[in-house]
CSV table of C-alpha atoms in Angstrom, one decimal:
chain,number,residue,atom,x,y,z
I,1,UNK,CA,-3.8,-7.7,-2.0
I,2,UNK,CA,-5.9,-4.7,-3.0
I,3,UNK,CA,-9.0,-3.9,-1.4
I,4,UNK,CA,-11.4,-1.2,-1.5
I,5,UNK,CA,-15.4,-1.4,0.9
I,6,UNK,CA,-17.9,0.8,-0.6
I,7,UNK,CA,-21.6,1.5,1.2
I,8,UNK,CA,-24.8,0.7,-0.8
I,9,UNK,CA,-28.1,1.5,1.1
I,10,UNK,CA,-28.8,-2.0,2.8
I,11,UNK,CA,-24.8,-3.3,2.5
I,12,UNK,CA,-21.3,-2.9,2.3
I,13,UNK,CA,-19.6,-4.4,-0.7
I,14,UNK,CA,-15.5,-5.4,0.1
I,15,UNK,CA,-13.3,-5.3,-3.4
I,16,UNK,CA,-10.7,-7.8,-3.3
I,17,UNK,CA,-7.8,-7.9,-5.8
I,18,UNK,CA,-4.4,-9.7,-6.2
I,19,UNK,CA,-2.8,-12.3,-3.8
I,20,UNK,CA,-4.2,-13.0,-0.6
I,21,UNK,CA,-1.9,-15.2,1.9
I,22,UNK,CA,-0.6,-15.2,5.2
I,23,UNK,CA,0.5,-11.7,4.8
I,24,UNK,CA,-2.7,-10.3,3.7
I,25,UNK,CA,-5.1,-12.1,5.6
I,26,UNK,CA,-4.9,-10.6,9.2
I,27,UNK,CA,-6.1,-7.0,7.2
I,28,UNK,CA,-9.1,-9.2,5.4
I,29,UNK,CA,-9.8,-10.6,8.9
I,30,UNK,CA,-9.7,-6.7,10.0
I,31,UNK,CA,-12.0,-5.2,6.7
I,32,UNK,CA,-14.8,-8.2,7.0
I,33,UNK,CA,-15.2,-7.9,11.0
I,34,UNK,CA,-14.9,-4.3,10.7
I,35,UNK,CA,-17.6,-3.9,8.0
I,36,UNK,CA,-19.8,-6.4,9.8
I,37,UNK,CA,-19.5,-4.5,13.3
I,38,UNK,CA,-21.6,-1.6,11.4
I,39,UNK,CA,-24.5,-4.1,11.6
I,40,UNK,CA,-24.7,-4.0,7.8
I,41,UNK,CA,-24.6,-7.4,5.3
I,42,UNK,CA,-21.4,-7.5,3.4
I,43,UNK,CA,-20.9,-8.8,-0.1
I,44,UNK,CA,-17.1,-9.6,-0.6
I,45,UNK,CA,-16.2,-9.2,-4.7
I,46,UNK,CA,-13.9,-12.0,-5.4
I,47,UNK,CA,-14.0,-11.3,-9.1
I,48,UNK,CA,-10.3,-10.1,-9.7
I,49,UNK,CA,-8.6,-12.3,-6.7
I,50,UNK,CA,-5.4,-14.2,-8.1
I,51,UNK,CA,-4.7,-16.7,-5.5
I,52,UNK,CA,-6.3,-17.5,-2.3
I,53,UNK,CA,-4.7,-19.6,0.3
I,54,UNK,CA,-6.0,-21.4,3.3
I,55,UNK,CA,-5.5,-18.2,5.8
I,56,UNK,CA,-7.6,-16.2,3.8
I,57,UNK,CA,-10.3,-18.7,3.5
I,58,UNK,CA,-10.2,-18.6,7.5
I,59,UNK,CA,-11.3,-15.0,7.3
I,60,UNK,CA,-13.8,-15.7,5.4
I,61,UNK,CA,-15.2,-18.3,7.1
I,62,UNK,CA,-14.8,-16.4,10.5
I,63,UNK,CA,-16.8,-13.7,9.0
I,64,UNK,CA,-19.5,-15.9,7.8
I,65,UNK,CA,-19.5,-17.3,11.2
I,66,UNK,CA,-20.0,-13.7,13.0
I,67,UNK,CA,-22.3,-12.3,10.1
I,68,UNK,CA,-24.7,-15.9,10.8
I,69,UNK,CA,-24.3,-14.9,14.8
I,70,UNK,CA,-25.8,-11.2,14.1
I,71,UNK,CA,-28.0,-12.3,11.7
I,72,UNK,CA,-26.1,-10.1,8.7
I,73,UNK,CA,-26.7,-11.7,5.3
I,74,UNK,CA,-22.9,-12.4,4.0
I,75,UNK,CA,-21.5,-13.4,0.6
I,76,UNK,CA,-19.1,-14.0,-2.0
I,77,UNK,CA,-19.8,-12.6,-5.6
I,78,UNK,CA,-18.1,-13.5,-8.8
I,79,UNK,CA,-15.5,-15.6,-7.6
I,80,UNK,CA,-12.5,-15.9,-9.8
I,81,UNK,CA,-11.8,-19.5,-11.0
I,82,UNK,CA,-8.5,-19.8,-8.8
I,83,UNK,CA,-9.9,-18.8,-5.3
I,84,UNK,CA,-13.0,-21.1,-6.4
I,85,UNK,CA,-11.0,-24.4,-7.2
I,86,UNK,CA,-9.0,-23.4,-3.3
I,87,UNK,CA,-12.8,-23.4,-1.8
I,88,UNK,CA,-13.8,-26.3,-3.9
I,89,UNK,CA,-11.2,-28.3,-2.6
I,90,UNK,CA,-12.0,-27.3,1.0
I,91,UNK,CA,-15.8,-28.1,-0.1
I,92,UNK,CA,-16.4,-24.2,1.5
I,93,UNK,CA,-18.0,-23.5,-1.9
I,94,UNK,CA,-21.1,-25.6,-0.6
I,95,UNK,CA,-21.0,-23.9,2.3
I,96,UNK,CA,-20.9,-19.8,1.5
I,97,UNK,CA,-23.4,-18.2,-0.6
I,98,UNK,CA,-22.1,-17.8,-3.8
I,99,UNK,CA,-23.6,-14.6,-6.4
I,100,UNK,CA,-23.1,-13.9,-9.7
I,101,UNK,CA,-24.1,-10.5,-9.5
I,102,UNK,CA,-25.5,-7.6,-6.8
I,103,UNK,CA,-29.1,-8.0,-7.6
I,104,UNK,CA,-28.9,-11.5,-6.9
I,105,UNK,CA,-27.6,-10.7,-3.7
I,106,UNK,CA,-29.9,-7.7,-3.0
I,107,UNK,CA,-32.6,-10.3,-3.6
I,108,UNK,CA,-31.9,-12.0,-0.3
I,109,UNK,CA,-33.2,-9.1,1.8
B,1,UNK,CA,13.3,-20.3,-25.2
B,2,UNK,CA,10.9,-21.5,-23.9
B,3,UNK,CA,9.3,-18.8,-21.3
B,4,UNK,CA,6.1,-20.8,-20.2
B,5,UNK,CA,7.9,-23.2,-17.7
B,6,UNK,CA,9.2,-21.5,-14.8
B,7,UNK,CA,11.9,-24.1,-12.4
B,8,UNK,CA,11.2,-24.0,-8.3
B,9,UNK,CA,14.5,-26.4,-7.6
B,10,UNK,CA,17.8,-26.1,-9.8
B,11,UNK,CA,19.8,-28.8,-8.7
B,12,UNK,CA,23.4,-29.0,-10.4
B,13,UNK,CA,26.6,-31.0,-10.4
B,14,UNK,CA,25.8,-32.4,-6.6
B,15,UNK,CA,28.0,-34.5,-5.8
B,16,UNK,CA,27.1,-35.6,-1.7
B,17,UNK,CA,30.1,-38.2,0.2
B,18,UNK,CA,29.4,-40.2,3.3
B,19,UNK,CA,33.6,-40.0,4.4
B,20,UNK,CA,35.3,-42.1,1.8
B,21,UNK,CA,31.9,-43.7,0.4
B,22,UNK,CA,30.2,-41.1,-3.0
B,23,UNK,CA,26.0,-41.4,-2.6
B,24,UNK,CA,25.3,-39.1,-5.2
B,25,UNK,CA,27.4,-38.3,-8.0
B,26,UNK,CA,26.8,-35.1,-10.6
B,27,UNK,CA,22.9,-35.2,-10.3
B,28,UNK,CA,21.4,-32.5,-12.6
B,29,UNK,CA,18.0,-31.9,-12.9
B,30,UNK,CA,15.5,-29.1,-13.1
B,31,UNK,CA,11.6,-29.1,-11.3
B,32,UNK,CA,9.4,-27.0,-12.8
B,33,UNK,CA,7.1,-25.0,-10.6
B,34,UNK,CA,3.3,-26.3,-10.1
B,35,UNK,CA,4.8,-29.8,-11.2
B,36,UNK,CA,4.2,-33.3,-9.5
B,37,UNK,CA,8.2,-34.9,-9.4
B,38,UNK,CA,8.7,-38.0,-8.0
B,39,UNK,CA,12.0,-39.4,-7.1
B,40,UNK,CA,12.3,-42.7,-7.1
B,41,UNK,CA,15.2,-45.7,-7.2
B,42,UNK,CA,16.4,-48.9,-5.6
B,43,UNK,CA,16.9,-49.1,-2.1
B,44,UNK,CA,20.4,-47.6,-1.7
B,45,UNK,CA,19.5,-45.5,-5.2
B,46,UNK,CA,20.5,-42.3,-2.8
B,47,UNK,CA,16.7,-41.2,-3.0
B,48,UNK,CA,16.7,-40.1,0.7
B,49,UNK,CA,20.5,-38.4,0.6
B,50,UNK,CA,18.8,-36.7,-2.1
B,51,UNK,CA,15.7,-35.4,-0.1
B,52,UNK,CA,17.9,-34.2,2.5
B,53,UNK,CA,20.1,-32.3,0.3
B,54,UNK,CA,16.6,-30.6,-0.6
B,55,UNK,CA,15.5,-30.0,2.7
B,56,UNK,CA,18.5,-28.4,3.5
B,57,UNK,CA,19.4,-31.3,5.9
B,58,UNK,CA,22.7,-32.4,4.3
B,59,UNK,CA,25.0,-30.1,2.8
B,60,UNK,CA,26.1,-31.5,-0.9
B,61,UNK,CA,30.3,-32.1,-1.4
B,62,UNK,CA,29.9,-30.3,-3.8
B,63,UNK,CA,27.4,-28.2,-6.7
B,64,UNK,CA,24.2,-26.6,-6.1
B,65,UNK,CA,20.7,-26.6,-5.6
B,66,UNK,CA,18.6,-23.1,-6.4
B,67,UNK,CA,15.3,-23.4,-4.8
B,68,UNK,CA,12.5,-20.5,-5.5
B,69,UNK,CA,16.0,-18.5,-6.4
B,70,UNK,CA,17.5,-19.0,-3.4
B,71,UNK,CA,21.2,-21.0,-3.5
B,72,UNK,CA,20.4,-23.2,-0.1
B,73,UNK,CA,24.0,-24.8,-0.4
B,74,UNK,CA,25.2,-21.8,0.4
B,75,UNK,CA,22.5,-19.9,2.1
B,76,UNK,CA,23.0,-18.3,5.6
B,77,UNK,CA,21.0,-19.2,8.6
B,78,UNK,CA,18.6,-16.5,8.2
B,79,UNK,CA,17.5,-17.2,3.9
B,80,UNK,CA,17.4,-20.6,4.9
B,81,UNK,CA,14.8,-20.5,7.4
B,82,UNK,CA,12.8,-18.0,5.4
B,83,UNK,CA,13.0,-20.8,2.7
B,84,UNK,CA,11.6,-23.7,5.1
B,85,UNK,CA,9.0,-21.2,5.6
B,86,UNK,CA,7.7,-21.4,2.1
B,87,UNK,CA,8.3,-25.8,2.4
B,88,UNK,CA,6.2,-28.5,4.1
B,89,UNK,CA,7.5,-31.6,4.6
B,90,UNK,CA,5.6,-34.8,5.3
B,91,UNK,CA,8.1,-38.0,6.8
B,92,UNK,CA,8.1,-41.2,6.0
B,93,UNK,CA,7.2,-42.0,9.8
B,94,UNK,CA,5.2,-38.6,10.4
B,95,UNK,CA,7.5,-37.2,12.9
B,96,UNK,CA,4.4,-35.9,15.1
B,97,UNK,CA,5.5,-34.7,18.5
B,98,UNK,CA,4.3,-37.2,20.6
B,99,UNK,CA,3.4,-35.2,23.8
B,100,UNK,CA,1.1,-32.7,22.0
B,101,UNK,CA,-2.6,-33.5,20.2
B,102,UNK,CA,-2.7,-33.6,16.7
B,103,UNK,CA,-4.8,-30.6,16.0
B,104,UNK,CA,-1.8,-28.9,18.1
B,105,UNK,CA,0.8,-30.5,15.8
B,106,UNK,CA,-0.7,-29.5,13.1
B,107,UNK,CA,-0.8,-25.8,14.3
B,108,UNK,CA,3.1,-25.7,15.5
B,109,UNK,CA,4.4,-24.5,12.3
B,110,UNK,CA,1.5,-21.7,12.3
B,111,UNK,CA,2.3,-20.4,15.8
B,112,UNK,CA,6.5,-20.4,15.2
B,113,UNK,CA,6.4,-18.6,12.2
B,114,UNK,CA,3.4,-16.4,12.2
B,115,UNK,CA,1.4,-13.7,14.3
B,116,UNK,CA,-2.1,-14.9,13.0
B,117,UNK,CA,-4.7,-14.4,15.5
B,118,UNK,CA,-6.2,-17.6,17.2
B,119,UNK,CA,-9.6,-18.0,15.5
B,120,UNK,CA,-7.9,-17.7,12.3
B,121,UNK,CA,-4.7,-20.2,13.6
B,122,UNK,CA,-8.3,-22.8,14.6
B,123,UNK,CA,-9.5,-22.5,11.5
B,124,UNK,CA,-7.3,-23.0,9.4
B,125,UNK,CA,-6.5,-26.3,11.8
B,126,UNK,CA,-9.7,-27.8,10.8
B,127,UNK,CA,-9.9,-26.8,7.1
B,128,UNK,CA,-6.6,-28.7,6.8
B,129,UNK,CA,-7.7,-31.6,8.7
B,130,UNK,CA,-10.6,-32.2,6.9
B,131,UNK,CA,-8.8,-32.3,3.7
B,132,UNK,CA,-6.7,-35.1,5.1
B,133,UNK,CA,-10.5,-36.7,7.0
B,134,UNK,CA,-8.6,-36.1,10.2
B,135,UNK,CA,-11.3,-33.7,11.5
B,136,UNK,CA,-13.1,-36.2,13.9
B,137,UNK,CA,-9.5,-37.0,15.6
B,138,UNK,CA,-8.1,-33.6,16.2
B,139,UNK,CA,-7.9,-34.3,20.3
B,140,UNK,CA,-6.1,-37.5,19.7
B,141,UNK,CA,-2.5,-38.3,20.9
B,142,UNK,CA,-0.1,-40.1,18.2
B,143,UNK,CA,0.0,-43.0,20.0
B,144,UNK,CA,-3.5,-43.6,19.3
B,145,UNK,CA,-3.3,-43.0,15.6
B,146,UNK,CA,-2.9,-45.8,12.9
B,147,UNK,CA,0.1,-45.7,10.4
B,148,UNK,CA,-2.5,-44.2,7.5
B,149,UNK,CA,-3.8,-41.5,9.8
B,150,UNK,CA,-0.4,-40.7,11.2
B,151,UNK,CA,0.4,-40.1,7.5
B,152,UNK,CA,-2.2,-37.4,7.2
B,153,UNK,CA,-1.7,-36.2,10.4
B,154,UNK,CA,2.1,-35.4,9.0
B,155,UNK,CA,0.5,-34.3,5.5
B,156,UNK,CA,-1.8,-31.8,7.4
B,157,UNK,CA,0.8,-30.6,9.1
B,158,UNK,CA,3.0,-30.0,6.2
B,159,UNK,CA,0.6,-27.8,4.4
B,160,UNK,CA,-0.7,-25.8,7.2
B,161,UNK,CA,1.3,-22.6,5.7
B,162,UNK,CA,0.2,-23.5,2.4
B,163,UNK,CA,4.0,-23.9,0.8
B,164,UNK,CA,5.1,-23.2,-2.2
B,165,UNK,CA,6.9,-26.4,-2.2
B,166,UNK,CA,6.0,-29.8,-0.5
B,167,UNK,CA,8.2,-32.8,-0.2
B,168,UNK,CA,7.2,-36.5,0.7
B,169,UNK,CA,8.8,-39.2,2.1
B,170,UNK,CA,7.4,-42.1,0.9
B,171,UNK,CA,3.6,-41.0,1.1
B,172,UNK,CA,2.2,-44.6,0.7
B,173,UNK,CA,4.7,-46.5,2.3
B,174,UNK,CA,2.5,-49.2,5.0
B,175,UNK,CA,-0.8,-47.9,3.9
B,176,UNK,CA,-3.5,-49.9,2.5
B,177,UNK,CA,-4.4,-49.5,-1.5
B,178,UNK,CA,-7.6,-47.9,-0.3
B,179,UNK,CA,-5.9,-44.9,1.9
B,180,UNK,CA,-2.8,-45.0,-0.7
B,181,UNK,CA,-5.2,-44.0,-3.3
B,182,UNK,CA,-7.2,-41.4,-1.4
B,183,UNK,CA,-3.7,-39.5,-0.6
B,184,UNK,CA,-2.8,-39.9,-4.5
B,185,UNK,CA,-6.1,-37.8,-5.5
B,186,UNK,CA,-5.1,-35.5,-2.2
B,187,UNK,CA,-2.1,-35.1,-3.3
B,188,UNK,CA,-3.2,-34.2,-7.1
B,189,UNK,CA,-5.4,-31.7,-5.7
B,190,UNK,CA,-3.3,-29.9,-3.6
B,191,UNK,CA,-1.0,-29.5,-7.0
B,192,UNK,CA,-4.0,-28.2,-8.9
B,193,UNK,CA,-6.0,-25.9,-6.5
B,194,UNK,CA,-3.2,-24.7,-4.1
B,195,UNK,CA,-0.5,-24.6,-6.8
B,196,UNK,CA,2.2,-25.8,-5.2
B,197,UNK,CA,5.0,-27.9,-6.5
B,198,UNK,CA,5.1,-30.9,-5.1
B,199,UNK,CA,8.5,-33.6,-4.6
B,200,UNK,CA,7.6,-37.0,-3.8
B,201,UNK,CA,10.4,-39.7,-3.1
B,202,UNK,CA,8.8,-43.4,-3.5
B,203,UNK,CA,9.2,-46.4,-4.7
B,204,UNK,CA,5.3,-47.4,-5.2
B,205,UNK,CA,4.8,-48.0,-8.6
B,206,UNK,CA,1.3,-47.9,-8.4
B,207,UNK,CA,1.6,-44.4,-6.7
B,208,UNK,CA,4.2,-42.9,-8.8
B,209,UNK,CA,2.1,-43.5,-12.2
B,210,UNK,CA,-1.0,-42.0,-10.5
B,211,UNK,CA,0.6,-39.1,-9.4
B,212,UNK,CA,3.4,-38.0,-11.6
B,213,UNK,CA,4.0,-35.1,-14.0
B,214,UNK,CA,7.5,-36.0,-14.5
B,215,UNK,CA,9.8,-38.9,-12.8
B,216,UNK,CA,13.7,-38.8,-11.6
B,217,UNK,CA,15.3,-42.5,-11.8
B,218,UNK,CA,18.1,-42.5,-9.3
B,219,UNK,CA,20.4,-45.6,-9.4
B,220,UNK,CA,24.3,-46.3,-9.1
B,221,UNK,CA,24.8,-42.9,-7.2
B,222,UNK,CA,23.6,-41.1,-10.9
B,223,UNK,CA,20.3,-39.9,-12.5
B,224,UNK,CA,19.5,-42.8,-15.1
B,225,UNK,CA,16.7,-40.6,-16.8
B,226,UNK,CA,13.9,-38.4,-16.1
B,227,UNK,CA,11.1,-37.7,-18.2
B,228,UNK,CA,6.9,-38.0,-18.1
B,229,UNK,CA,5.6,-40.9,-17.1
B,230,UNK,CA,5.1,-42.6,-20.7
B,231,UNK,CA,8.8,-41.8,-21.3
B,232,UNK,CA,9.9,-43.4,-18.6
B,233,UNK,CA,7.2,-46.5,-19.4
B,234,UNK,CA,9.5,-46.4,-22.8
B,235,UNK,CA,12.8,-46.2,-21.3
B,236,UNK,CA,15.2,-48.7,-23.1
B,237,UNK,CA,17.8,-48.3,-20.1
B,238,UNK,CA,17.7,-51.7,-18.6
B,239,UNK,CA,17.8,-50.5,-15.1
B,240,UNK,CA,15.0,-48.2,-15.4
B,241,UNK,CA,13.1,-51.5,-17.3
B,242,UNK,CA,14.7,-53.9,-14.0
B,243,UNK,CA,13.3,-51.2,-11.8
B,244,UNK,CA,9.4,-50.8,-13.5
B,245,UNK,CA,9.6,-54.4,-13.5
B,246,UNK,CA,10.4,-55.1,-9.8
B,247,UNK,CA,13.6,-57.5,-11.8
B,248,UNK,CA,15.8,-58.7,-8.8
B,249,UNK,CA,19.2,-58.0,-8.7
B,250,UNK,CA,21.4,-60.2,-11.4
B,251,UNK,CA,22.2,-64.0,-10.1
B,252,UNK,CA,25.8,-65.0,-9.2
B,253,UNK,CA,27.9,-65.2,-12.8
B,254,UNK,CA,31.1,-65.2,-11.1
B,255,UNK,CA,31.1,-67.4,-7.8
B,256,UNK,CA,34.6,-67.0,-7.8
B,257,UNK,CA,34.4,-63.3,-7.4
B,258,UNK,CA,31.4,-63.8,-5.1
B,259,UNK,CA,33.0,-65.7,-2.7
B,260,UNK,CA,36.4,-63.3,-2.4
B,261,UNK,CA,33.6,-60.8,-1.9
B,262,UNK,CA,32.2,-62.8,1.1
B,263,UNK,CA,35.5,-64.0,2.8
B,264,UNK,CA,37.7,-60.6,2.4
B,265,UNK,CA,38.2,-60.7,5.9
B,266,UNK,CA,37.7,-63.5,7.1
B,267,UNK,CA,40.9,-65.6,7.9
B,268,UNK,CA,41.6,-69.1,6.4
């Protein structure tokens, strides 16, 4: 896994690339909690992610769970087609808020 | 050459003996990775020596079997528990641990082999129990679950680590068509969305035509044939036709021969 967390004005945006899986997903869990501590909304770029396994998704959805607690808008934008089918067939993709692109997401707030 | 498929289990020449008495004899056979296999066979057919030979349960007498690179014939102690690692197993009778819940069952495998922090080890729980609609019984004991929801108990707990590879023991075996079919289309998903290559032993026809990508016919200690499902629908062997047609064994030609074969011992 590659990542890189850039700051817009209102939110941070997390870039994910590669493999994310057991080994990877304690450092997701840190980069999500860590960007949500600054009291800013996070938008996780899933646009280049190869493979996604159930560990990963667990970050995720402890992050949405923390960013709904503080009241931080959270989402996922441009999910590749392999980590979507993983939260398809965990029916999280009903569950996150999914974007296509930024604005969309600036939208919210 | 053909580049596109890649193999997760090389098996060749295995020969496995039980003392004097040969189970399996030369298997050689190839899965490919991301690949539904099912094994299947008479009772007898050595479908289960076979498994264990996989598992790394039962050394072969001889040959070898490469899984994700890795010779586990002859793999120390270390490789091969870094192998099991990257396997989930689901058995035929769910081997649950009978003194723990089955949300904690579930999450033995994740607290043995990894350091992922609690909330993460929770979650991950419940994401796989839903999969397998065991959500609403997490806090329930084995001996309180049916046979189908001990199945999924044992088929949550076998992906919790999301493997690479995931063997079944006989996945429908006891359950009714309803829950048989739900764990089909489970296990169909699982192959599609969590890539993982997946080796089913059965002998439920129904369940081995739903599933399938390819099929192993075990039978007389050898592998009669393996192919896709529609080759193995056009198989002119007869005991791959006896087999699809549930034919029962051949009746008594020699009773003369039958008989010496019932009173070897016996005294006259």
């Amino acid at each position: 896994m590659k990542s890189n967390i850039r700051s817009e004005n209102d939110f941070d945006v997390l870039e994910l690339s590669g493999e994310i899986d057991l080994h990877y997903s304690p450092e997701l869990r840190e980069l999500i909690l860590g960007s949500l501590k600054g009291g800013k909304a996070l938008l996780i770029d899933m646009s280049d992610v190869g493979y996604i396994d159930s560990s990963a998704i667990a970050s995720l959805v402890e992050g949405f769970q923390t960013a709904k607690s503080t009241n931080l808008e959270y989402g996922l934008l441009s999910i590749s087609h392999p980590a979507l089918q993983v939260l398809t067939l965990t029916r999280l993709d009903q569950v996150f808020s999914l974007y296509d692109n930024v604005e969309q997401f600036q939208s919210q707030f | 050459m053909d580049t596109a498929t890649t193999n997760a289990i090389e098996i060749r020449d295995l020969v496995v003996d039980f003392g004097s008495r040969r189970i399996l004899e030369n298997i050689s056979f190839d899965i490919h990775q991301g690949e539904i296999m099912v094994i299947m066979g008479g009772s007898g057919a050595g479908k289960s020596t076979l498994l264990r030979c996989l598992l790394g349960l039962k050394a072969p007498t001889s040959g070898h079997i490469h899984m994700l690179g890795t010779d586990i014939c002859h793999a120390t102690k270390t490789d091969l528990y870094k192998m099991r690692e990257k396997m989930g197993v689901a058995f035929q009778g769910g081997a649950l641990f009978t003194s723990m819940s089955v949300a904690e069952n579930i999450q033995l495998p994740l607290r043995e082999h990894t350091n992922l922090d609690e909330n993460t080890i929770q979650i991950m729980t419940r994401i796989k129990l839903d999969m397998v609609n065991m959500l609403p019984h997490e806090n329930l004991m084995p001996s309180e679950l049916s046979g189908g929801m001990t199945k999924r108990a044992a088929l949550a707990r076998a992906i919790i680590m999301d493997p690479k590879l995931l063997f079944f023991d006989e996945p429908s075996a006891g359950l009714d068509p309803i829950t048989s079919a739900e764990l089909d289309e489970l296990i169909i998903k699982l192959k599609k969305s969590m890539k993982m290559t997946i080796v089913v032993v059965t002998h439920e026809l129904e369940s081995v035509f739903a599933i399938a990508d390819r099929i192993a016919i075990l039978g007389d200690r050898e592998l009669i044939q393996i192919g896709t499902p529609h080759e193995i629908k056009a198989s002119c062997d007869k005991r791959v036709i006896d087999l699809l047609n549930r034919t029962p064994r051949e009746s008594i030609v020699d009773s003369d021969a039958h008989l010496k074969r019932l009173t070897r011992n016996a005294q006259s």
